[in-house]
Short mmCIF file of C-alpha atoms and ligand atoms in Angstrom, two decimals:
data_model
loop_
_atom_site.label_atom_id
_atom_site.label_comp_id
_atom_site.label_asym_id
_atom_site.label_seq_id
_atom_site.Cartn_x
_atom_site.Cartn_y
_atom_site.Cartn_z
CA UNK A 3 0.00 0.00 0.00
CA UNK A 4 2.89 2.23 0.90
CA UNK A 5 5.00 1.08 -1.95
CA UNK A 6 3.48 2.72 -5.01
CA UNK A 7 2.78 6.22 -3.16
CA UNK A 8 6.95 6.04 -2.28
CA UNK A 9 6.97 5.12 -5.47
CA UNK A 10 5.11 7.94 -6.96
CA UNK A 11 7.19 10.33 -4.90
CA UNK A 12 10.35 8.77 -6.17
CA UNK A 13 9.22 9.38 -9.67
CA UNK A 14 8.05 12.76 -9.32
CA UNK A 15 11.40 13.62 -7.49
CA UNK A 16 13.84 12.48 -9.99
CA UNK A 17 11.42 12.51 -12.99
CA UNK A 18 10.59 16.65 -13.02
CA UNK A 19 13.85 18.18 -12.79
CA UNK A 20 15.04 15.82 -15.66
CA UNK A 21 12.12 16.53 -18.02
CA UNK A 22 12.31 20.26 -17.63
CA UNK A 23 15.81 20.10 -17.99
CA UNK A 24 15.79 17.96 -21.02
CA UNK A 25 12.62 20.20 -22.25
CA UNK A 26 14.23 23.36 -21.84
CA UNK A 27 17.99 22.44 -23.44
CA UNK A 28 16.05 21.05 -26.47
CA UNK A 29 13.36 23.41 -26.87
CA UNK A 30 14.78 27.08 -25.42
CA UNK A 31 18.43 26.79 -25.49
CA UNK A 32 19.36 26.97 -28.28
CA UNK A 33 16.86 29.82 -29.97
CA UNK A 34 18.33 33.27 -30.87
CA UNK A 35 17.51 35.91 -28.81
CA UNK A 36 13.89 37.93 -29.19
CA UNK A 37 16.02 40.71 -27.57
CA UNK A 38 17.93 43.79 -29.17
CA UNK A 39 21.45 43.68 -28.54
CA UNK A 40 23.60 46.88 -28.91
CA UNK A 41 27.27 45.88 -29.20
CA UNK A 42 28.54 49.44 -29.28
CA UNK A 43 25.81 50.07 -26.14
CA UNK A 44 27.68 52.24 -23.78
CA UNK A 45 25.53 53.67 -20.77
CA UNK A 46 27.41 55.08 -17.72
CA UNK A 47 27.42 52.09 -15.12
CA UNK A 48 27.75 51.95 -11.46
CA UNK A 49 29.45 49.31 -9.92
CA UNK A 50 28.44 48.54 -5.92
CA UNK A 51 30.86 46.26 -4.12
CA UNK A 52 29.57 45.21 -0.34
CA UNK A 53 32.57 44.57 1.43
CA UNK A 54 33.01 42.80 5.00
CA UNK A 55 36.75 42.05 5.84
CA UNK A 56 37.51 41.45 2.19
CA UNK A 57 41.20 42.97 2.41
CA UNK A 58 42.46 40.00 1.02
CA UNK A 59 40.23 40.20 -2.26
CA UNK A 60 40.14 44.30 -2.48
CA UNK A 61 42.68 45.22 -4.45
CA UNK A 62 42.66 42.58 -7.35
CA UNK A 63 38.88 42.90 -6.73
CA UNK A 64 39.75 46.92 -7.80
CA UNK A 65 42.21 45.91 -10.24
CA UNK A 66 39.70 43.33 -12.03
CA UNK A 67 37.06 46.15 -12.42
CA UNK A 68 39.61 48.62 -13.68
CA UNK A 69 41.05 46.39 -16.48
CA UNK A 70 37.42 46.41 -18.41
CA UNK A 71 37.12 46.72 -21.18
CA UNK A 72 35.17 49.66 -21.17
CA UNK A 73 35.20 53.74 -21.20
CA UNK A 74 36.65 54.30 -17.79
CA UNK A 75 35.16 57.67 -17.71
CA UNK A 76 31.83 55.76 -17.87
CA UNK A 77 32.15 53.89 -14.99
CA UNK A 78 32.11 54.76 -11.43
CA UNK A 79 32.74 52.14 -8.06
CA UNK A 80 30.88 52.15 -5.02
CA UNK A 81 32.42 50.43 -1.99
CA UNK A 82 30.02 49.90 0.53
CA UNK A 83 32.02 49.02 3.97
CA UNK A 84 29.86 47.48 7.10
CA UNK A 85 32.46 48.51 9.52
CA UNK A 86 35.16 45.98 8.95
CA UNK A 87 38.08 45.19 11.30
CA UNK A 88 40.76 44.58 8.85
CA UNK A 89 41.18 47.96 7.13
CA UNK A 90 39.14 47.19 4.13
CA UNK A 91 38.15 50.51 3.30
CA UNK A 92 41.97 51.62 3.98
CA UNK A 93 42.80 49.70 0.70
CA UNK A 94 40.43 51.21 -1.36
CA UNK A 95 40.86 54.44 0.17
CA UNK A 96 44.34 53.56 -0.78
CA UNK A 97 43.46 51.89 -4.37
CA UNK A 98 41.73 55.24 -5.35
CA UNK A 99 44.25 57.56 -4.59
CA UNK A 100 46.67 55.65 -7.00
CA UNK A 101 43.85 55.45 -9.63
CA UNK A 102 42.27 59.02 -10.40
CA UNK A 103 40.99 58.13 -14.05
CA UNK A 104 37.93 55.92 -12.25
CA UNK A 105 35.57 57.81 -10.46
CA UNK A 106 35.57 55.61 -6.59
CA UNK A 107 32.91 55.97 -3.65
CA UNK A 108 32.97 54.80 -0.18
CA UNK A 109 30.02 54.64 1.76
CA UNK A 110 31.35 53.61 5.36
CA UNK A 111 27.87 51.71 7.89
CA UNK A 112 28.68 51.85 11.35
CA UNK A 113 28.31 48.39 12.30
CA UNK A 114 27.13 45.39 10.55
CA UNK A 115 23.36 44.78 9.54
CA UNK A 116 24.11 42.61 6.44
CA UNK A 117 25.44 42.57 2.53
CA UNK A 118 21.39 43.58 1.48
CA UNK A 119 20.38 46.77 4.12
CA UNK A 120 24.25 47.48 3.64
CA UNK A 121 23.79 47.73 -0.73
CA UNK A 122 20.54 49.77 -0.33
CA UNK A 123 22.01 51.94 2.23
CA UNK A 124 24.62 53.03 -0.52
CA UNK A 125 22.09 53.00 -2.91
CA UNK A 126 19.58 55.80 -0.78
CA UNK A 127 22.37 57.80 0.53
CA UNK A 128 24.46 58.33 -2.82
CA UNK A 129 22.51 57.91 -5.82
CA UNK A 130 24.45 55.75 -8.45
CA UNK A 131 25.49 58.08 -11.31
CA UNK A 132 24.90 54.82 -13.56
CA UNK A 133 22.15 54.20 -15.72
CA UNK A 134 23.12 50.67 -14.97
CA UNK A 135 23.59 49.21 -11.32
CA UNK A 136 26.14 46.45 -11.49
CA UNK A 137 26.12 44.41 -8.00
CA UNK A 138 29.20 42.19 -7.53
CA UNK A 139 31.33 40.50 -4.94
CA UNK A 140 34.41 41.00 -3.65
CA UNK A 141 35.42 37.47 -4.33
CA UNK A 142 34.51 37.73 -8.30
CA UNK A 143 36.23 37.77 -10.59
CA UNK A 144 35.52 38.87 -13.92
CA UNK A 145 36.95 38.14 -17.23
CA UNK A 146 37.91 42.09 -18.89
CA UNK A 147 35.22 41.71 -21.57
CA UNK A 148 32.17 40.79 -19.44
CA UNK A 149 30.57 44.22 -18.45
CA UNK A 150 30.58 45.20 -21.95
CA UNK A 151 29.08 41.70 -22.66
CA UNK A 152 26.61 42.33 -19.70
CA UNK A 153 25.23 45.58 -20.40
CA UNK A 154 24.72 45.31 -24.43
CA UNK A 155 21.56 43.87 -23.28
CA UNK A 156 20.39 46.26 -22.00
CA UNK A 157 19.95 48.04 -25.13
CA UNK A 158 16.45 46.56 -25.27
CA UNK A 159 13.99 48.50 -23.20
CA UNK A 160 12.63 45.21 -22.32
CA UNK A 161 15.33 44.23 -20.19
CA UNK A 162 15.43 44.94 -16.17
CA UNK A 163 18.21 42.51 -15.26
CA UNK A 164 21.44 40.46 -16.78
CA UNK A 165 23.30 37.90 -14.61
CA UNK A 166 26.11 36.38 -15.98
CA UNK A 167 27.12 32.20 -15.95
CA UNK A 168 29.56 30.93 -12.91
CA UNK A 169 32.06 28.95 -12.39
CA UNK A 170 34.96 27.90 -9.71
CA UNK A 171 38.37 27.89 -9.66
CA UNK A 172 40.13 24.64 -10.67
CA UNK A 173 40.95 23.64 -7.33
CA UNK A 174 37.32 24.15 -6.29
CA UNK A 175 35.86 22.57 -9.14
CA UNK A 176 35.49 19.15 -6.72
CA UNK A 177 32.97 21.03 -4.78
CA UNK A 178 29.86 19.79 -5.01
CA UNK A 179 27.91 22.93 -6.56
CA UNK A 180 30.56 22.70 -9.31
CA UNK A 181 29.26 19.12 -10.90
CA UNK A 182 25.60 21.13 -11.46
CA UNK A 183 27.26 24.16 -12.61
CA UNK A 184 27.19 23.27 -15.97
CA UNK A 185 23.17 22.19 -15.98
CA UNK A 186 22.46 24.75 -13.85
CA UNK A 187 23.90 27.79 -16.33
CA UNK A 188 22.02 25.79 -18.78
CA UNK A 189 18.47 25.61 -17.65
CA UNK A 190 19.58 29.51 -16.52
CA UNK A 191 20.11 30.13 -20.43
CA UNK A 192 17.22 28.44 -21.66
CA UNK A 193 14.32 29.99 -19.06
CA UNK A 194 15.90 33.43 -20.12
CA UNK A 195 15.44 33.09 -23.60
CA UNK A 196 11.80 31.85 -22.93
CA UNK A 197 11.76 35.43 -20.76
CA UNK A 198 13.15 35.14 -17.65
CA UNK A 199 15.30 33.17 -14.73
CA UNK A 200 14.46 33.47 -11.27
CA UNK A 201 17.47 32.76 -10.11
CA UNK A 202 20.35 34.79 -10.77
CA UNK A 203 24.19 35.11 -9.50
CA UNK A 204 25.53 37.43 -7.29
CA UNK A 205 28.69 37.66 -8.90
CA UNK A 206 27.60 39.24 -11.40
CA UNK A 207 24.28 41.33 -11.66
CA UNK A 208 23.13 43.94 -13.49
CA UNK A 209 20.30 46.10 -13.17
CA UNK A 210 18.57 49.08 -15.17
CA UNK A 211 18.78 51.64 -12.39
CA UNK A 212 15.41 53.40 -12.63
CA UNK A 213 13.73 49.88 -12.16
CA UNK A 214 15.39 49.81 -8.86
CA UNK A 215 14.28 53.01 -7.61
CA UNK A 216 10.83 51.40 -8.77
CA UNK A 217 10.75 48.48 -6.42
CA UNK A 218 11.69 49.90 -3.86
CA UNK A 219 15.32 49.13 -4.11
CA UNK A 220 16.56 45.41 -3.12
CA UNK A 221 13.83 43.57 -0.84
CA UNK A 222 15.37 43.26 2.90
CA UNK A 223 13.08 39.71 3.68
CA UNK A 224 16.00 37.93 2.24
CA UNK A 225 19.45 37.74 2.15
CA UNK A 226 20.55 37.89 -1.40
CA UNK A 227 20.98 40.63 -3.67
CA UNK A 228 20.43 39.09 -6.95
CA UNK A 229 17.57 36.36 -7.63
CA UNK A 230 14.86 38.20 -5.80
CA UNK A 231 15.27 41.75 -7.09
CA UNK A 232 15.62 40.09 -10.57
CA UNK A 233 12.70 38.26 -10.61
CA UNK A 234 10.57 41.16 -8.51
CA UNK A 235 11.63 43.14 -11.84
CA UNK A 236 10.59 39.43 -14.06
CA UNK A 237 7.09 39.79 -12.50
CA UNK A 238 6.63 43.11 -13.50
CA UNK A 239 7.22 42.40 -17.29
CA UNK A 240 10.49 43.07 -17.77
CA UNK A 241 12.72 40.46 -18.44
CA UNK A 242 15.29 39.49 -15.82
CA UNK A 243 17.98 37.08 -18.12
CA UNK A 244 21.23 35.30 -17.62
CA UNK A 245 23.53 35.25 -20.76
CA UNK A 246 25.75 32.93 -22.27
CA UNK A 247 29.60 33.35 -23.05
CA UNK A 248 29.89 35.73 -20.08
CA UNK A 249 31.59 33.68 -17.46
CA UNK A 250 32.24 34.81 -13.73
CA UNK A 251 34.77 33.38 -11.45
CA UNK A 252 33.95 32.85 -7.90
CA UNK A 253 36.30 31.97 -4.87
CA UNK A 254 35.37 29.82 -2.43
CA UNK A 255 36.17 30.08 1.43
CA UNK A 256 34.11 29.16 4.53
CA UNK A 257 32.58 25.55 4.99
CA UNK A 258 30.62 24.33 1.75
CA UNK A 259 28.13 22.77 3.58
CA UNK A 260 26.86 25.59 5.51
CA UNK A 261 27.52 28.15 2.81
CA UNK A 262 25.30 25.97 0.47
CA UNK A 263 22.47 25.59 3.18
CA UNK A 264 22.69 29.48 4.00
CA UNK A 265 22.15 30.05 0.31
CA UNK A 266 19.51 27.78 0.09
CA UNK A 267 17.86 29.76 2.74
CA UNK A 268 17.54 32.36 0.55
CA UNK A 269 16.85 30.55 -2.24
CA UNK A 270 13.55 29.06 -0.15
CA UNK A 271 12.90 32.03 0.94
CA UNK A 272 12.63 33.67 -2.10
CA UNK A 273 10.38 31.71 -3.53
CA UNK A 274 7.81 31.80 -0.67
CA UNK A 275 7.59 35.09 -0.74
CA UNK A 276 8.53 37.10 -3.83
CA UNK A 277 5.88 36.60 -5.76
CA UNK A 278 3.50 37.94 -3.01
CA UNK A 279 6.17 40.55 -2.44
CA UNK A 280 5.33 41.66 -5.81
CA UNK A 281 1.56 41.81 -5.72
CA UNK A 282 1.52 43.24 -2.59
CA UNK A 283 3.24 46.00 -3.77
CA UNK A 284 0.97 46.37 -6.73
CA UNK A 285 4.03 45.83 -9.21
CA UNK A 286 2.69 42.20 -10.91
CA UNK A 287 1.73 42.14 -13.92
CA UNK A 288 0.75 38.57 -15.25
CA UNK A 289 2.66 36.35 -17.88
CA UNK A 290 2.18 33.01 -18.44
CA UNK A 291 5.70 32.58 -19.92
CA UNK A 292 7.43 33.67 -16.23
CA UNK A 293 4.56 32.17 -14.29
CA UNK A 294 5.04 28.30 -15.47
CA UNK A 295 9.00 29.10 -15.04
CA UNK A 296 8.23 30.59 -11.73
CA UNK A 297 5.84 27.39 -10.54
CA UNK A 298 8.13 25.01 -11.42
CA UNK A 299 11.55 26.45 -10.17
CA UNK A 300 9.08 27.04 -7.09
CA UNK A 301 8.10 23.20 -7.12
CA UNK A 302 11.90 22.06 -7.55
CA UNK A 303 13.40 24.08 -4.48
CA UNK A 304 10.20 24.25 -2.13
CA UNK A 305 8.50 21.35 -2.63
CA UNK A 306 10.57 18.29 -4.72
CA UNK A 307 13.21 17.58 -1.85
CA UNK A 308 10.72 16.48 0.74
CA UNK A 309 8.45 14.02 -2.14
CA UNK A 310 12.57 12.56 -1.88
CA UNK A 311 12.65 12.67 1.91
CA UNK A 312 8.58 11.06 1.86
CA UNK A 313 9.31 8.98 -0.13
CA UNK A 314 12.60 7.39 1.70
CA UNK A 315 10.39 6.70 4.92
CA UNK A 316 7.56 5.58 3.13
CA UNK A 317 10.00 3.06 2.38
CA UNK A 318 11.92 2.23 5.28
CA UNK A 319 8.32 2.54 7.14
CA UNK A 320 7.22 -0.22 4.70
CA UNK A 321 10.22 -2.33 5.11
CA UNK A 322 9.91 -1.95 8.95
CA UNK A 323 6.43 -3.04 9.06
CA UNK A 324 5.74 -5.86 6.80
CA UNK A 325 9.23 -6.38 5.89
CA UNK A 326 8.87 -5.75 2.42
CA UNK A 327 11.64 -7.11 0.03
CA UNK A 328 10.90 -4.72 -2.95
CA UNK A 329 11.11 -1.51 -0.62
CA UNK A 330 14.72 -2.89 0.77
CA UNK A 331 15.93 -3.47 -2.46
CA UNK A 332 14.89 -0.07 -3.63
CA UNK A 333 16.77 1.39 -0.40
CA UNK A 334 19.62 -0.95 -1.52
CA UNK A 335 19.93 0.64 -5.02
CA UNK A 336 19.57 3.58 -3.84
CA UNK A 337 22.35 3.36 -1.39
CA UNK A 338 24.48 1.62 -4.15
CA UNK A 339 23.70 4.45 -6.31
CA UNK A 340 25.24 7.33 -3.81
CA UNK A 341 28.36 5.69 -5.02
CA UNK A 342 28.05 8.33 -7.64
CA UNK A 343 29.14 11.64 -7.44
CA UNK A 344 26.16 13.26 -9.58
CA UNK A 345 23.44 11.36 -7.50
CA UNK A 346 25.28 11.72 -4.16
CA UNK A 347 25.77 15.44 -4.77
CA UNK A 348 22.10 15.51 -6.00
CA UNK A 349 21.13 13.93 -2.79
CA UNK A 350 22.87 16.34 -0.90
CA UNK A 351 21.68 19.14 -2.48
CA UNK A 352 18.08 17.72 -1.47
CA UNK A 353 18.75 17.70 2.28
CA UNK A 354 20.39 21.16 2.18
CA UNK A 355 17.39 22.48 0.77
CA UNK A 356 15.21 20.74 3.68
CA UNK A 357 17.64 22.25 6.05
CA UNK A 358 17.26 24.61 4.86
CA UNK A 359 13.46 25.41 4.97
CA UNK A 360 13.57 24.18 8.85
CA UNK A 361 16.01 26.74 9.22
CA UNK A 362 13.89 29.63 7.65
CA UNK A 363 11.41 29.07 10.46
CA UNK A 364 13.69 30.31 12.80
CA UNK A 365 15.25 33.35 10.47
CA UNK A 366 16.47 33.48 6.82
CA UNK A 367 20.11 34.64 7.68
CA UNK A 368 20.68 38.22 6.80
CA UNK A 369 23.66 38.28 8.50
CA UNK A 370 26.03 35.31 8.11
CA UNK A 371 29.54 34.80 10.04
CA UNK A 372 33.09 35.59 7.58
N1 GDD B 401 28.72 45.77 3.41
C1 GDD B 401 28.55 44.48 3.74
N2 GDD B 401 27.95 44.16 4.92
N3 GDD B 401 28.97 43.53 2.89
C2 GDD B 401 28.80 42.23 3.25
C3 GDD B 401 28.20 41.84 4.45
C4 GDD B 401 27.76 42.87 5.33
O1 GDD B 401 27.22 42.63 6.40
N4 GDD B 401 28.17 40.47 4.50
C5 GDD B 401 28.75 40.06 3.35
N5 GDD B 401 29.14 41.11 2.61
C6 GDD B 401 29.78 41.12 1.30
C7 GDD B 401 31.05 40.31 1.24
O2 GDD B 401 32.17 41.03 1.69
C8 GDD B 401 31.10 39.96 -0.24
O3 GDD B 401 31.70 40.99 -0.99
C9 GDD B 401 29.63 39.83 -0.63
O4 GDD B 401 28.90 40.55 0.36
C10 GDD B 401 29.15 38.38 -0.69
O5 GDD B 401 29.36 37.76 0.55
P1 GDD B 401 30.14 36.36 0.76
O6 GDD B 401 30.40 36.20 2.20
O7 GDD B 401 31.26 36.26 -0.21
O8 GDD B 401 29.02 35.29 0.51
P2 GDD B 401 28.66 34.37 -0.73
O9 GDD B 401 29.73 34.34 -1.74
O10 GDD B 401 28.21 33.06 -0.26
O11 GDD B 401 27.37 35.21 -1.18
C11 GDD B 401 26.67 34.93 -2.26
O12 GDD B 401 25.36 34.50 -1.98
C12 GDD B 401 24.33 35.45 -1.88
C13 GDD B 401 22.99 34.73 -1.89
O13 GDD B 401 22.85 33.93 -0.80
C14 GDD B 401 26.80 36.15 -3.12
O14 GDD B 401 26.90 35.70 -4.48
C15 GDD B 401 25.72 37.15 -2.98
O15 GDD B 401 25.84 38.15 -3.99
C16 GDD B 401 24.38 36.45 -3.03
O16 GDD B 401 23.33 37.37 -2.92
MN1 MN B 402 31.51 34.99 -1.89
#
């Protein structure tokens, strides 16, 4: 009796992701783009770079953005500094002094609220000069052609928000978001050229400016300052896209475990509560192209990892109670099957995501430790 609803769940689990996946790489991948692009597009651009103790990244963090490829009398750097012990804002203080051809900012908090209040509190107290608000990390790193690459887009009116693709270091590349990386920018690709992603990388992201303003600046109910403004600015109509063949490096520090689960916190949280974000602040505007993206990305990070989790102790609850042969060989391929790295990291992934949603109940994690 148990059996076929575990089962079911098993199915649903495994069998979604892989047929959007499949679906999207064979049917949106691979189409041109129903976008204008402006090569020659060259709008003055504001770059905002939250920093907490990032003196080890500053300076080649500086040194990457200066080495665009791109008017330098076009683009201007905001360093927003939550009171960091390590003389952070020193370096730039520093960096700019030696580098009077780029137009620098530092917006000093006094203590530390968080990478999100911290952004919009740069963003109300100076206004960018940029048409275009570029948010970025201090551990990015960007090869010198991708903010030209980034902001041709947004030639066309149409478009509220570019992210570009990541990817790790070599020595990081064993990590275990690295083995999706590739999929991931894929299905990324695809939903953008359908109209929009909802999830988008904070190594990289671009927004128009005046959109900003619109919304309010970045929503404070969660922790990350690129998927949910992006899609807030996908539900109104505009289109909120990642690009191919502009690829972002990322470095990796703290515990990947807990990194991954804090992410996934704001990953869940963002889609519990951006789309009534949006109506509540009278800014949605319906289209069925976003919405079925929206309802199944929804579905696979809210929903899908506990039909996984139901479905193991349906299972084991069938095994235990009428000692059912067929359930323990299931649980014996399955366990056989974590041998691999793809299905163990995809079963990892799973239980970071439930962790993740128990941990929301508590708080989302605006603050993490560095
Ligand atoms: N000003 C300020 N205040 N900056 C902060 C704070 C803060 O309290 N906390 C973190 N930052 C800065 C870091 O110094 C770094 O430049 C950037 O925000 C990202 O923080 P990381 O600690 O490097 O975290 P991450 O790489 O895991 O963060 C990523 O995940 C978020 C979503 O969960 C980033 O890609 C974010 O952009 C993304 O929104
Ligand atoms: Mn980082």
């Amino acid at each position: 009796m148990l059996e076929p609803l575990a089962l079911a769940l098993a199915l649903v689990h495994f069998g979604l992701p892989l047929a959007y996946y499949w679906y999207t790489k064979v049917r949106w991948f691979k189409r041109r783009w129903d976008i204008t692009i402006d090569e020659n597009y060259r709008p003055r651009v504001t770059t905002v770079i939250p920093t907490y103790n990032e003196a080890k990244h500053m300076v080649s963090k500086l040194n990457n953005i200066y080495e665009q490829e791109y008017p330098r009398e076009l683009v201007e750097v905001v360093v927003v500094d939550s009171a960091s012990t390590d003389r952070t804002p020193e370096l730039v203080e520093k960096w700019a002094a030696e580098h009077q051809d780029i137009k620098v900012k530092i917006v000093h908090e006094s203590c530390r609220r968080g990478m999100v209040p911290a952004i919009n509190y740069a963003l109300k107290t100076n206004e960018p000069s940029g048409e275009i608000v570029v948010l970025t990390d201090a551990d990015a790193w960007w090869p010198t052609t991708a903010l030209k690459n980034i902001v041709k887009y947004f030639a066309d009116d149409k478009v509220g928000a570019v992210t570009a693709s990541v990817t790790y270091e070599e020595r990081d590349k064993a990590n275990m978001e690295d083995i999706y990386r590739h999929y991931y920018n894929i299905l990324r690709i695809s939903e953008s050229k359908r109209h929009s992603t909802p999830v988008h990388n904070g190594p990289l992201v671009a927004f128009r400016k005046n959109l900003l303003y619109k919304i309010g600046l970045l929503p404070e109910y969660v922790g990350n300052d690129d998927s949910t403004p992006a899609s807030v600015i996908a539900f109104m109509g505009y289109r909120a896209i990642q690009v191919n063949h502009v690829v972002v490096k990322e470095y990796i520090r703290e515990n990947q475990f807990w990194r991954i689960v804090r992410r996934a916190q704001h990953l869940v949280a963002h889609f519990v509560k951006t789309k009534g974000y949006v109506k509540n602040k009278n800014l949605y505007l319906y289209d069925r192209d976003f919405e079925v993206i929206w309802k199944i990305e929804w579905w696979l990070h809210v929903a899908n990892p506990w039909c996984l989790l139901a479905s193991l102790a349906l299972f084991l609850t069938s095994y235990i109670t009428s000692l059912s042969m067929a359930s323990f060989a299931i649980m014996v391929v399955g366990v056989f099957l974590l041998g691999s790295k793809v299905f163990r990291t995809w079963v990892l992934q799973q239980i970071c995501l439930a962790i993740a949603a128990i941990k929301n109940l508590r708080s989302v994690n605006i603050v993490w430790s560095k």
